[in-house]
Short mmCIF file of C-alpha atoms in Angstrom, two decimals:
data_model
loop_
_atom_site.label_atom_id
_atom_site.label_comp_id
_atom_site.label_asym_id
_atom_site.label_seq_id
_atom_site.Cartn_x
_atom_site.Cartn_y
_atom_site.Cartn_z
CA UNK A 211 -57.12 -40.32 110.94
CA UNK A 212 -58.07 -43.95 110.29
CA UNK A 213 -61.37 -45.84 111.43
CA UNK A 214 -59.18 -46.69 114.89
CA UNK A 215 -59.46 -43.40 115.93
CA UNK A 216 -63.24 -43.68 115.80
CA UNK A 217 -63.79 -45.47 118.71
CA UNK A 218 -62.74 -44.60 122.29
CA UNK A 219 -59.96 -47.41 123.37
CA UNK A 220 -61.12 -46.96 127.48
CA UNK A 221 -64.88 -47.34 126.55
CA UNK A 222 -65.46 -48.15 123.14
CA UNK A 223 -67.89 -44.98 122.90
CA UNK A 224 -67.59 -42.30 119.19
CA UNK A 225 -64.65 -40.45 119.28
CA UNK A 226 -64.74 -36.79 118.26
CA UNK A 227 -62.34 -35.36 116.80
CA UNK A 228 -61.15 -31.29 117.77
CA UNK A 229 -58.12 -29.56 119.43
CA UNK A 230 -56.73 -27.77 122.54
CA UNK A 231 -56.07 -24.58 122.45
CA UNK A 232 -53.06 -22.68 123.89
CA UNK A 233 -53.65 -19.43 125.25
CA UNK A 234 -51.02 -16.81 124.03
CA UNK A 235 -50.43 -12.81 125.80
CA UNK A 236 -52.96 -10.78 124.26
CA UNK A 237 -55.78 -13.24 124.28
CA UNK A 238 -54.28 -14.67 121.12
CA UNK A 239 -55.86 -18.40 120.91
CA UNK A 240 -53.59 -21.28 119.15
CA UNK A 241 -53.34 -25.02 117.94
CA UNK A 242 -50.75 -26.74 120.54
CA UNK A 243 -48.12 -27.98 118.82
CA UNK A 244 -45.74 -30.79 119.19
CA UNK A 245 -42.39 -29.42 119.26
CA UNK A 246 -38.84 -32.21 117.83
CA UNK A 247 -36.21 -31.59 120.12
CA UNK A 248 -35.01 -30.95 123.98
CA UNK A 249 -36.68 -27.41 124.68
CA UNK A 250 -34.21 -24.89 124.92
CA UNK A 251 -34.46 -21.53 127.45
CA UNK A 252 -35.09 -18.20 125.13
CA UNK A 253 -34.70 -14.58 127.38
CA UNK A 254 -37.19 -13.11 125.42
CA UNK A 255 -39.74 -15.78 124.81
CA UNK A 256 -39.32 -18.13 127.51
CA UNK A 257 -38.57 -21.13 125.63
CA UNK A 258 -37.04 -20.98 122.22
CA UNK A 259 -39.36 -22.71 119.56
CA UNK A 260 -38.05 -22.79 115.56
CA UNK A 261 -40.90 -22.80 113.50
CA UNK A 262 -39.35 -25.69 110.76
CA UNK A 263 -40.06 -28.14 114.51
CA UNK A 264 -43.29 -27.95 114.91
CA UNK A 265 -46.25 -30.53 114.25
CA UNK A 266 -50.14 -29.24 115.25
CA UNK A 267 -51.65 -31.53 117.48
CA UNK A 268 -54.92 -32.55 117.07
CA UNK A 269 -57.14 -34.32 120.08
CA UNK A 270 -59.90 -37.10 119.58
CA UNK A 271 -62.53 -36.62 122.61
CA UNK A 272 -64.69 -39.85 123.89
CA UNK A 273 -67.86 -38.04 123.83
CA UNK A 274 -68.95 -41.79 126.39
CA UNK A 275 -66.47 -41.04 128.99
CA UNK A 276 -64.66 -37.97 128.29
CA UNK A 277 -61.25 -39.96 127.25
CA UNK A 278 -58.32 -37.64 125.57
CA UNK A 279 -56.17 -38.59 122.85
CA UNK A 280 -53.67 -36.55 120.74
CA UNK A 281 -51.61 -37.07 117.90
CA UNK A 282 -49.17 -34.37 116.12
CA UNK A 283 -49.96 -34.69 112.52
CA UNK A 284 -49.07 -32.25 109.89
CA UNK A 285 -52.56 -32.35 108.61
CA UNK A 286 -54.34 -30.91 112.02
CA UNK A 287 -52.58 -27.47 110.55
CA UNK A 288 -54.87 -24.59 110.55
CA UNK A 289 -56.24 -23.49 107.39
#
């Protein structure tokens, strides 16, 4: 992210930068994604998610006031 993401736009205190994690069945922990699209009912899963429309989301954290903000970036992809 650029240096605009440093500071905290409520407080003007250091941004950090991390993620929120989704909790899956099985205690299986995950990025949150962005998904492109409406969201579409699945039987099986709940809500039907393709893959190919996905974008990790990665959160900056105003370590001042406690301020959230996300943006779905293909580089916030787990490696």
């Amino acid at each position: 992210m650029n240096s605009e993401t440093t500071r905290c736009p409520k407080c003007n205190g250091g941004m950090l930068q991390g993620f929120i994690v989704d909790w899956h069945q099985g205690g299986q922990r995950r990025v949150s994604s962005w998904v492109e699209g409406a969201a579409e009912k699945s039987f099986w899963h709940g809500t039907n998610v393709p893959a190919e429309n996905c974008v990790p989301v990665g959160t900056f954290r105003c370590s001042a006031c406690g301020f959230l903000e996300s943006y779905a970036r293909p580089e916030f992809v787990v490696k």
